[in-house]
Amino acid sequence: MVSTFRYLNMRDGSAQGVPHTRATAPPEAARPGATPFASIALLLQGGGALGAYQAGVDERLLEAGIKPTWVAGISIGAINSAIIAGNPRAERVAKLRSFWEKVSNAGDGGASDDWTGLLTGDAVRGWANQMAAGRVLSHGVPGFFQPRMPPPYLPLANRGATSYYDTAMLEGTLNKLVDFDRINSREMRLSVGAVNVRTGNFAYVDNAVDTIAAKHIMASGALPPGFDAVQIDGEHYWDGGLVSKTPLDWVLSARSGLDTLVLQVDLWSASGEIPRDLSEVAVRMKEVQFSSRTRAATDKFRKMAELRTAFKELLAQMPAALADTPQARLLAEASDDAVYNIVQLVYRSPNDEGQSKDFEFSRRTMNEHWRSGYDDAALTLSHPQIMALLAAGQSPAIYDFLTSRHASAATNTLKEVSHELAG
């Protein structure tokens, strides 16, 4: 058993050489439950303070009796993933709530949100959000990170400082809220991604073959220059979001031959409105930069599925001698009949959230993000087709009931504006 981000020989599980990027995830074992799927993967993207949305999604999934068998995350998604995998089902929501209430307690018990919650209007609410974000920049976040003193940009600062904030306290928070013995018992599979600072390679630690500790979760969320790299077994790791915002490719690479339900929870929307001023340009630029490109990944997977189906049909028509060649056997192994339903839940920001929304940790905003995730999950789960197994040739089935809702709302708004102008 290894305890770091390493390349593994998938045949015998032994570590080889220095850390490298794994080409594929180890296969997943079937874990039948109340759904038709043998595997249910919950994938959590990075996005800082927006991560409370993922906690709301998980709460609604639990109420619906949907039990993920594999949870994978990057950055704040790795923290939420560890809390989910590291607690019994009955305690998950309480532990998620404990974390998010702790980090949204900006030194005043959330009291400053009492009066900002009374504010209305996008401009005023936006101002309140910026004030809360400024408080985080100057004071840090309880149980998560605090400013380095003296600040690294001052002449008296330590010349060896490589980040603005110190995240040492996060290790204690994680160890308090996460049972890592439970994670390493493999009751639920957990994967988190990070980037090797020295090589630039993207790597995962996966409890299917690795022993996971708090340091691995911290490494996945060590976003520079705000946070310092985390050292593990002589190597230094930064936030996995520098390379990929979503663990979708990792999970799909497992090729386990299992009918799989994938719940992809993204915190940055790749689609959005045309900016109307410089402030909105900054917001839109950040969304485009940090969005997970889930659509591109699913389109690529769909194309591969079409090729696999075509080969399976061709294989049935091959003469026995041709079907028994090494080339045909290799393609046959990659052409399983597993069915994949990929369900996308993408957070869409209200107009009052600015470019600091990923580090605006006010209690009011945290609760709004949580509620938004809960409501979006409820809407998505109201569509029974996400639980239907299609024929292998029709896989993957990709569902997104939220983007169309937002697009419809935007269209209706434009119609109302046009009507008013015409009047």
Short mmCIF file of C-alpha atoms in Angstrom, two decimals:
data_model
loop_
_atom_site.label_atom_id
_atom_site.label_comp_id
_atom_site.label_asym_id
_atom_site.label_seq_id
_atom_site.Cartn_x
_atom_site.Cartn_y
_atom_site.Cartn_z
CA MET A 1 0.00 0.00 0.00
CA VAL A 2 1.40 3.38 -0.99
CA SER A 3 0.52 6.71 0.54
CA THR A 4 1.41 9.26 -2.11
CA PHE A 5 0.56 10.29 -5.66
CA ARG A 6 2.41 7.57 -7.59
CA TYR A 7 2.29 5.76 -10.87
CA LEU A 8 1.06 2.23 -10.19
CA ASN A 9 1.38 -1.02 -12.07
CA MET A 10 -2.29 -1.83 -12.42
CA ARG A 11 -1.58 -5.56 -12.56
CA ASP A 12 -0.06 -5.98 -9.12
CA GLY A 13 -0.53 -2.60 -7.43
CA SER A 14 3.18 -2.09 -6.72
CA ALA A 15 4.71 1.38 -6.82
CA GLN A 16 7.28 2.02 -9.53
CA GLY A 17 9.94 4.74 -9.51
CA VAL A 18 9.28 8.40 -8.87
CA PRO A 19 5.79 9.92 -8.90
CA HIS A 20 4.23 10.16 -12.35
CA THR A 21 0.77 10.71 -13.77
CA ARG A 22 -1.36 7.59 -13.81
CA ALA A 23 -2.67 6.84 -17.28
CA THR A 24 -5.94 5.31 -16.06
CA ALA A 25 -7.86 4.77 -12.85
CA PRO A 26 -7.86 1.30 -11.28
CA PRO A 27 -11.06 -0.62 -12.14
CA GLU A 28 -14.02 -0.20 -9.83
CA ALA A 29 -15.78 -3.12 -8.12
CA ALA A 30 -19.54 -3.53 -8.50
CA ARG A 31 -21.50 -2.14 -5.54
CA PRO A 32 -25.19 -2.78 -6.23
CA GLY A 33 -27.71 -0.60 -4.42
CA ALA A 34 -31.23 0.71 -4.76
CA THR A 35 -30.67 1.95 -8.33
CA PRO A 36 -30.13 -0.07 -11.54
CA PHE A 37 -26.47 1.01 -11.56
CA ALA A 38 -23.59 -1.04 -10.17
CA SER A 39 -21.56 2.15 -9.62
CA ILE A 40 -22.61 5.71 -8.72
CA ALA A 41 -19.87 8.33 -9.02
CA LEU A 42 -20.22 11.79 -7.45
CA LEU A 43 -17.72 14.22 -8.99
CA LEU A 44 -17.00 17.54 -7.27
CA GLN A 45 -15.23 20.41 -9.02
CA GLY A 46 -13.06 23.11 -7.44
CA GLY A 47 -14.42 26.58 -6.70
CA GLY A 48 -13.57 27.74 -3.19
CA ALA A 49 -16.49 29.33 -1.34
CA LEU A 50 -18.87 28.10 -4.03
CA GLY A 51 -18.36 24.57 -2.68
CA ALA A 52 -21.29 24.88 -0.30
CA TYR A 53 -23.41 24.25 -3.42
CA GLN A 54 -21.98 20.71 -3.53
CA ALA A 55 -22.95 20.14 0.11
CA GLY A 56 -26.53 21.08 -0.75
CA VAL A 57 -26.52 18.63 -3.65
CA ASP A 58 -25.26 15.84 -1.39
CA GLU A 59 -27.95 16.55 1.21
CA ARG A 60 -30.68 16.15 -1.42
CA LEU A 61 -29.09 12.96 -2.79
CA LEU A 62 -29.13 11.45 0.69
CA GLU A 63 -32.80 12.34 1.14
CA ALA A 64 -33.54 10.64 -2.19
CA GLY A 65 -31.74 7.47 -1.09
CA ILE A 66 -29.01 7.81 -3.73
CA LYS A 67 -25.77 6.48 -2.28
CA PRO A 68 -22.59 7.29 -4.23
CA THR A 69 -20.14 4.40 -4.31
CA TRP A 70 -17.28 6.54 -5.65
CA VAL A 71 -16.67 10.20 -4.82
CA ALA A 72 -13.91 12.15 -6.57
CA GLY A 73 -12.92 15.76 -6.10
CA ILE A 74 -10.45 18.52 -6.82
CA SER A 75 -9.65 21.53 -4.60
CA ILE A 76 -12.72 22.43 -2.48
CA GLY A 77 -14.35 19.41 -4.12
CA ALA A 78 -11.63 17.25 -2.56
CA ILE A 79 -12.48 18.62 0.90
CA ASN A 80 -16.19 17.93 0.43
CA SER A 81 -15.35 14.49 -1.00
CA ALA A 82 -13.22 13.59 2.01
CA ILE A 83 -15.99 14.61 4.43
CA ILE A 84 -18.51 12.55 2.45
CA ALA A 85 -16.30 9.44 2.20
CA GLY A 86 -14.97 9.84 5.75
CA ASN A 87 -18.28 9.73 7.61
CA PRO A 88 -21.20 7.32 7.98
CA ARG A 89 -24.27 8.21 5.98
CA ALA A 90 -26.20 9.42 9.03
CA GLU A 91 -23.50 11.97 9.93
CA ARG A 92 -22.47 13.30 6.51
CA VAL A 93 -24.74 16.33 6.30
CA ALA A 94 -23.96 17.36 9.88
CA LYS A 95 -20.20 17.13 9.22
CA LEU A 96 -20.53 19.07 5.95
CA ARG A 97 -22.60 21.68 7.78
CA SER A 98 -19.98 21.85 10.55
CA PHE A 99 -17.24 22.55 8.02
CA TRP A 100 -19.16 25.20 6.10
CA GLU A 101 -20.38 26.97 9.22
CA LYS A 102 -16.83 27.00 10.57
CA VAL A 103 -15.31 28.54 7.43
CA SER A 104 -18.16 31.05 7.06
CA ASN A 105 -17.59 32.31 10.62
CA ALA A 106 -15.31 35.23 9.79
CA GLY A 107 -14.36 35.98 13.36
CA ASP A 108 -17.73 37.42 14.32
CA GLY A 109 -19.98 34.36 14.45
CA GLY A 110 -21.57 35.46 11.20
CA ALA A 111 -23.12 38.47 12.95
CA SER A 112 -22.13 40.82 10.12
CA ASP A 113 -24.48 38.86 7.87
CA ASP A 114 -27.50 39.80 9.98
CA TRP A 115 -27.67 43.27 8.50
CA THR A 116 -26.34 42.46 5.00
CA GLY A 117 -29.14 39.93 4.66
CA LEU A 118 -31.58 42.86 4.73
CA LEU A 119 -30.01 44.45 1.67
CA THR A 120 -31.77 44.20 -1.68
CA GLY A 121 -30.80 45.05 -5.23
CA ASP A 122 -27.89 43.66 -7.24
CA ALA A 123 -25.63 46.68 -6.76
CA VAL A 124 -26.08 46.84 -2.98
CA ARG A 125 -25.81 43.09 -2.54
CA GLY A 126 -22.71 43.14 -4.74
CA TRP A 127 -21.16 45.76 -2.49
CA ALA A 128 -21.90 43.62 0.59
CA ASN A 129 -20.29 40.63 -1.11
CA GLN A 130 -17.14 42.61 -1.86
CA MET A 131 -16.97 43.76 1.76
CA ALA A 132 -17.19 40.16 2.95
CA ALA A 133 -14.51 39.07 0.46
CA GLY A 134 -12.26 41.90 1.66
CA ARG A 135 -12.65 40.61 5.21
CA VAL A 136 -11.39 37.22 4.04
CA LEU A 137 -8.40 38.76 2.29
CA SER A 138 -7.36 40.62 5.42
CA HIS A 139 -8.25 38.06 8.11
CA GLY A 140 -8.38 34.68 6.38
CA VAL A 141 -10.95 31.95 7.03
CA PRO A 142 -11.33 30.17 10.41
CA GLY A 143 -10.15 26.58 10.34
CA PHE A 144 -8.91 26.99 6.78
CA PHE A 145 -6.22 29.64 6.21
CA GLN A 146 -4.74 32.77 7.76
CA PRO A 147 -2.49 35.57 6.40
CA ARG A 148 1.24 35.11 6.77
CA MET A 149 2.82 37.62 9.13
CA PRO A 150 4.70 39.61 8.09
CA PRO A 151 3.11 39.53 4.61
CA PRO A 152 5.49 37.98 2.05
CA TYR A 153 5.49 41.11 -0.13
CA LEU A 154 7.01 43.34 2.59
CA PRO A 155 10.79 43.86 2.88
CA LEU A 156 10.83 42.30 6.36
CA ALA A 157 9.10 39.16 5.16
CA ASN A 158 10.77 35.79 4.87
CA ARG A 159 12.30 35.63 1.40
CA GLY A 160 11.47 31.93 1.31
CA ALA A 161 7.72 32.54 1.62
CA THR A 162 5.89 31.16 -1.42
CA SER A 163 2.27 32.00 -0.54
CA TYR A 164 0.19 34.76 0.97
CA TYR A 165 -1.64 32.48 3.41
CA ASP A 166 -0.82 29.63 5.75
CA THR A 167 -3.14 26.59 5.56
CA ALA A 168 -1.62 24.59 8.46
CA MET A 169 -4.87 24.86 10.43
CA LEU A 170 -6.76 23.01 7.68
CA GLU A 171 -5.05 19.76 8.63
CA GLY A 172 -6.56 19.93 12.12
CA THR A 173 -9.98 20.76 10.68
CA LEU A 174 -9.86 17.78 8.34
CA ASN A 175 -8.68 15.37 11.02
CA LYS A 176 -11.53 16.51 13.24
CA LEU A 177 -14.25 16.15 10.60
CA VAL A 178 -12.95 13.20 8.56
CA ASP A 179 -12.36 9.62 9.67
CA PHE A 180 -9.41 8.67 7.48
CA ASP A 181 -9.44 5.12 8.81
CA ARG A 182 -12.94 4.86 7.37
CA ILE A 183 -11.72 6.21 4.03
CA ASN A 184 -8.87 3.73 3.91
CA SER A 185 -11.20 0.85 4.75
CA ARG A 186 -12.58 1.48 1.23
CA GLU A 187 -16.23 1.42 2.23
CA MET A 188 -16.61 4.21 -0.34
CA ARG A 189 -14.06 4.87 -3.05
CA LEU A 190 -12.32 8.27 -2.91
CA SER A 191 -10.06 9.94 -5.48
CA VAL A 192 -8.51 13.42 -5.32
CA GLY A 193 -6.29 15.16 -7.86
CA ALA A 194 -3.25 17.43 -7.54
CA VAL A 195 -0.35 18.73 -9.64
CA ASN A 196 3.32 17.88 -9.07
CA VAL A 197 5.06 21.28 -8.84
CA ARG A 198 8.42 19.95 -10.04
CA THR A 199 7.21 17.97 -13.08
CA GLY A 200 3.94 19.74 -13.87
CA ASN A 201 2.26 16.33 -14.08
CA PHE A 202 -1.32 15.83 -12.94
CA ALA A 203 -1.79 12.94 -10.51
CA TYR A 204 -4.48 11.30 -8.40
CA VAL A 205 -4.39 9.60 -5.05
CA ASP A 206 -7.07 6.90 -4.96
CA ASN A 207 -8.00 4.76 -1.97
CA ALA A 208 -8.51 1.81 -4.31
CA VAL A 209 -4.72 1.46 -4.18
CA ASP A 210 -3.43 4.27 -1.91
CA THR A 211 -3.59 5.23 1.74
CA ILE A 212 -5.11 8.72 1.99
CA ALA A 213 -4.35 11.28 4.71
CA ALA A 214 -5.26 14.91 5.36
CA LYS A 215 -2.13 16.08 3.52
CA HIS A 216 -3.44 14.63 0.24
CA ILE A 217 -6.67 16.59 0.57
CA MET A 218 -4.72 19.76 1.40
CA ALA A 219 -2.48 19.21 -1.64
CA SER A 220 -5.50 19.04 -3.93
CA GLY A 221 -6.58 22.49 -2.71
CA ALA A 222 -3.17 24.23 -2.51
CA LEU A 223 -3.89 26.96 -5.05
CA PRO A 224 -0.91 29.29 -5.62
CA PRO A 225 0.02 32.00 -4.90
CA GLY A 226 -2.59 32.13 -2.16
CA PHE A 227 -1.62 28.76 -0.67
CA ASP A 228 1.75 27.06 -0.40
CA ALA A 229 2.52 23.71 -2.04
CA VAL A 230 2.06 20.65 0.19
CA GLN A 231 5.04 18.33 0.53
CA ILE A 232 4.37 14.59 0.44
CA ASP A 233 7.19 12.03 0.37
CA GLY A 234 9.71 14.56 -0.95
CA GLU A 235 7.49 15.94 -3.72
CA HIS A 236 5.49 19.19 -3.68
CA TYR A 237 1.90 19.44 -4.91
CA TRP A 238 -0.40 22.28 -5.92
CA ASP A 239 -4.15 22.49 -6.51
CA GLY A 240 -5.31 20.00 -9.15
CA GLY A 241 -7.48 22.72 -10.67
CA LEU A 242 -4.38 24.22 -12.29
CA VAL A 243 -4.63 21.39 -14.85
CA SER A 244 -8.17 20.06 -14.62
CA LYS A 245 -11.19 21.32 -12.72
CA THR A 246 -13.06 18.03 -12.85
CA PRO A 247 -12.21 14.38 -12.09
CA LEU A 248 -14.56 13.20 -14.87
CA ASP A 249 -11.78 11.91 -17.12
CA TRP A 250 -10.26 9.96 -14.23
CA VAL A 251 -13.48 8.16 -13.38
CA LEU A 252 -14.34 7.40 -17.01
CA SER A 253 -10.85 5.96 -17.57
CA ALA A 254 -11.47 3.10 -15.11
CA ARG A 255 -13.26 1.02 -17.75
CA SER A 256 -14.70 -1.31 -15.15
CA GLY A 257 -17.47 -2.73 -17.34
CA LEU A 258 -20.08 -1.50 -14.85
CA ASP A 259 -23.32 0.33 -15.56
CA THR A 260 -22.48 3.70 -14.04
CA LEU A 261 -24.42 6.78 -12.96
CA VAL A 262 -22.15 9.85 -12.97
CA LEU A 263 -23.28 12.93 -11.03
CA GLN A 264 -21.04 15.80 -12.16
CA VAL A 265 -21.34 18.87 -9.88
CA ASP A 266 -19.61 21.93 -11.37
CA LEU A 267 -19.16 25.31 -9.70
CA TRP A 268 -18.20 27.34 -12.78
CA SER A 269 -20.46 27.64 -15.79
CA ALA A 270 -18.78 27.54 -19.19
CA SER A 271 -21.79 29.27 -20.74
CA GLY A 272 -22.97 32.73 -19.75
CA GLU A 273 -24.12 36.16 -20.83
CA ILE A 274 -22.11 38.76 -22.76
CA PRO A 275 -20.51 41.17 -20.21
CA ARG A 276 -21.90 44.71 -20.08
CA ASP A 277 -19.08 46.40 -18.14
CA LEU A 278 -15.55 45.76 -16.88
CA SER A 279 -16.77 44.18 -13.65
CA GLU A 280 -18.80 41.62 -15.59
CA VAL A 281 -15.83 41.04 -17.92
CA ALA A 282 -13.74 40.01 -14.89
CA VAL A 283 -16.48 37.64 -13.70
CA ARG A 284 -17.03 36.09 -17.12
CA MET A 285 -13.28 35.69 -17.71
CA LYS A 286 -12.96 33.77 -14.44
CA GLU A 287 -15.89 31.51 -15.32
CA VAL A 288 -14.41 30.67 -18.72
CA GLN A 289 -10.95 30.12 -17.19
CA PHE A 290 -12.11 27.86 -14.37
CA SER A 291 -15.02 25.99 -15.99
CA SER A 292 -14.37 22.28 -16.15
CA ARG A 293 -14.99 21.78 -19.87
CA THR A 294 -17.37 19.00 -18.90
CA ARG A 295 -19.11 19.27 -22.25
CA ALA A 296 -15.87 18.61 -24.16
CA ALA A 297 -15.07 15.61 -21.94
CA THR A 298 -18.54 14.09 -22.37
CA ASP A 299 -18.49 14.69 -26.15
CA LYS A 300 -15.16 12.90 -26.36
CA PHE A 301 -16.49 10.00 -24.28
CA ARG A 302 -19.60 9.78 -26.45
CA LYS A 303 -17.47 9.53 -29.59
CA MET A 304 -15.39 6.76 -28.06
CA ALA A 305 -18.57 4.93 -27.10
CA GLU A 306 -19.75 5.11 -30.71
CA LEU A 307 -16.46 3.60 -31.88
CA ARG A 308 -16.69 0.82 -29.30
CA THR A 309 -20.24 -0.02 -30.35
CA ALA A 310 -19.24 -0.07 -34.00
CA PHE A 311 -16.39 -2.47 -33.26
CA LYS A 312 -18.64 -4.78 -31.24
CA GLU A 313 -20.98 -5.00 -34.22
CA LEU A 314 -18.05 -5.62 -36.54
CA LEU A 315 -16.59 -8.25 -34.21
CA ALA A 316 -19.78 -10.30 -34.47
CA GLN A 317 -19.26 -10.52 -38.22
CA MET A 318 -15.55 -11.39 -38.15
CA PRO A 319 -14.23 -14.81 -39.08
CA ALA A 320 -13.01 -16.68 -36.00
CA ALA A 321 -9.35 -16.47 -37.08
CA LEU A 322 -9.52 -12.68 -37.43
CA ALA A 323 -11.44 -12.24 -34.17
CA ASP A 324 -8.73 -14.22 -32.37
CA THR A 325 -5.87 -11.92 -33.42
CA PRO A 326 -4.13 -9.84 -30.69
CA GLN A 327 -5.39 -6.64 -32.31
CA ALA A 328 -9.03 -7.78 -32.31
CA ARG A 329 -8.80 -9.07 -28.73
CA LEU A 330 -7.32 -5.74 -27.60
CA LEU A 331 -10.19 -3.81 -29.17
CA ALA A 332 -12.73 -6.26 -27.76
CA GLU A 333 -11.43 -5.68 -24.23
CA ALA A 334 -11.96 -1.93 -24.69
CA SER A 335 -15.46 -2.38 -26.09
CA ASP A 336 -17.53 -3.28 -23.05
CA ASP A 337 -21.31 -3.04 -22.96
CA ALA A 338 -21.48 -0.85 -19.85
CA VAL A 339 -24.12 1.89 -19.81
CA TYR A 340 -23.23 5.39 -18.59
CA ASN A 341 -25.72 8.06 -17.52
CA ILE A 342 -23.91 11.37 -16.98
CA VAL A 343 -25.96 13.94 -15.06
CA GLN A 344 -24.64 17.50 -14.93
CA LEU A 345 -25.45 19.98 -12.16
CA VAL A 346 -23.81 23.36 -12.81
CA TYR A 347 -24.01 26.27 -10.39
CA ARG A 348 -25.13 29.53 -12.01
CA SER A 349 -24.26 32.74 -10.16
CA PRO A 350 -26.83 35.44 -9.44
CA ASN A 351 -26.12 38.92 -10.77
CA ASP A 352 -24.85 40.26 -7.43
CA GLU A 353 -21.91 37.80 -7.20
CA GLY A 354 -18.71 39.35 -8.49
CA GLN A 355 -15.26 38.07 -9.36
CA SER A 356 -14.50 37.42 -5.68
CA LYS A 357 -17.31 34.87 -5.37
CA ASP A 358 -14.89 31.98 -4.87
CA PHE A 359 -13.42 33.57 -1.73
CA GLU A 360 -16.53 35.29 -0.38
CA PHE A 361 -17.17 33.09 2.67
CA SER A 362 -19.96 35.03 4.40
CA ARG A 363 -22.55 32.96 6.27
CA ARG A 364 -25.41 34.41 4.24
CA THR A 365 -23.80 33.54 0.93
CA MET A 366 -22.80 30.08 2.13
CA ASN A 367 -26.42 29.32 3.03
CA GLU A 368 -27.57 30.62 -0.35
CA HIS A 369 -25.09 28.38 -2.17
CA TRP A 370 -26.15 25.38 -0.09
CA ARG A 371 -29.84 26.01 -0.78
CA SER A 372 -29.15 26.48 -4.49
CA GLY A 373 -27.40 23.10 -4.65
CA TYR A 374 -30.24 21.44 -2.77
CA ASP A 375 -32.89 22.95 -5.06
CA ASP A 376 -30.98 22.17 -8.26
CA ALA A 377 -30.52 18.56 -7.14
CA ALA A 378 -34.25 18.31 -6.35
CA LEU A 379 -35.14 19.60 -9.80
CA THR A 380 -32.71 17.23 -11.49
CA LEU A 381 -33.90 14.20 -9.52
CA SER A 382 -37.51 14.97 -10.49
CA HIS A 383 -36.66 13.63 -13.97
CA PRO A 384 -36.95 9.81 -13.74
CA GLN A 385 -35.08 9.21 -17.00
CA ILE A 386 -31.74 9.75 -15.28
CA MET A 387 -32.26 6.40 -13.54
CA ALA A 388 -33.20 4.50 -16.71
CA LEU A 389 -30.71 2.08 -18.26
CA LEU A 390 -30.59 2.52 -22.02
CA ALA A 391 -29.27 -0.01 -24.49
CA ALA A 392 -25.49 -0.16 -24.69
CA GLY A 393 -25.52 1.34 -28.16
CA GLN A 394 -27.31 4.43 -26.83
CA SER A 395 -24.78 5.08 -24.07
CA PRO A 396 -23.70 7.50 -22.78
CA ALA A 397 -26.90 9.36 -21.97
CA ILE A 398 -26.06 12.93 -20.91
CA TYR A 399 -28.57 14.99 -18.93
CA ASP A 400 -28.52 18.66 -17.97
CA PHE A 401 -31.84 20.06 -16.77
CA LEU A 402 -30.38 23.26 -15.31
CA THR A 403 -28.74 24.95 -18.29
CA SER A 404 -31.95 24.80 -20.29
CA ARG A 405 -33.85 26.27 -17.35
CA HIS A 406 -31.47 29.23 -17.10
CA ALA A 407 -31.50 29.71 -20.86
CA SER A 408 -35.30 29.75 -20.83
CA ALA A 409 -35.32 32.30 -18.01
CA ALA A 410 -32.88 34.52 -19.92
CA THR A 411 -35.02 34.28 -23.05
CA ASN A 412 -38.14 35.25 -21.10
CA THR A 413 -36.29 38.23 -19.60
CA LEU A 414 -35.24 39.41 -23.06
CA LYS A 415 -38.83 39.09 -24.27
CA GLU A 416 -40.04 41.19 -21.33
CA VAL A 417 -37.43 43.86 -22.00
CA SER A 418 -38.31 43.93 -25.71
CA HIS A 419 -41.99 44.22 -24.87
CA GLU A 420 -41.31 47.17 -22.54
CA LEU A 421 -39.19 48.92 -25.17
CA ALA A 422 -41.87 48.39 -27.78
CA GLY A 423 -44.49 49.76 -25.40
#
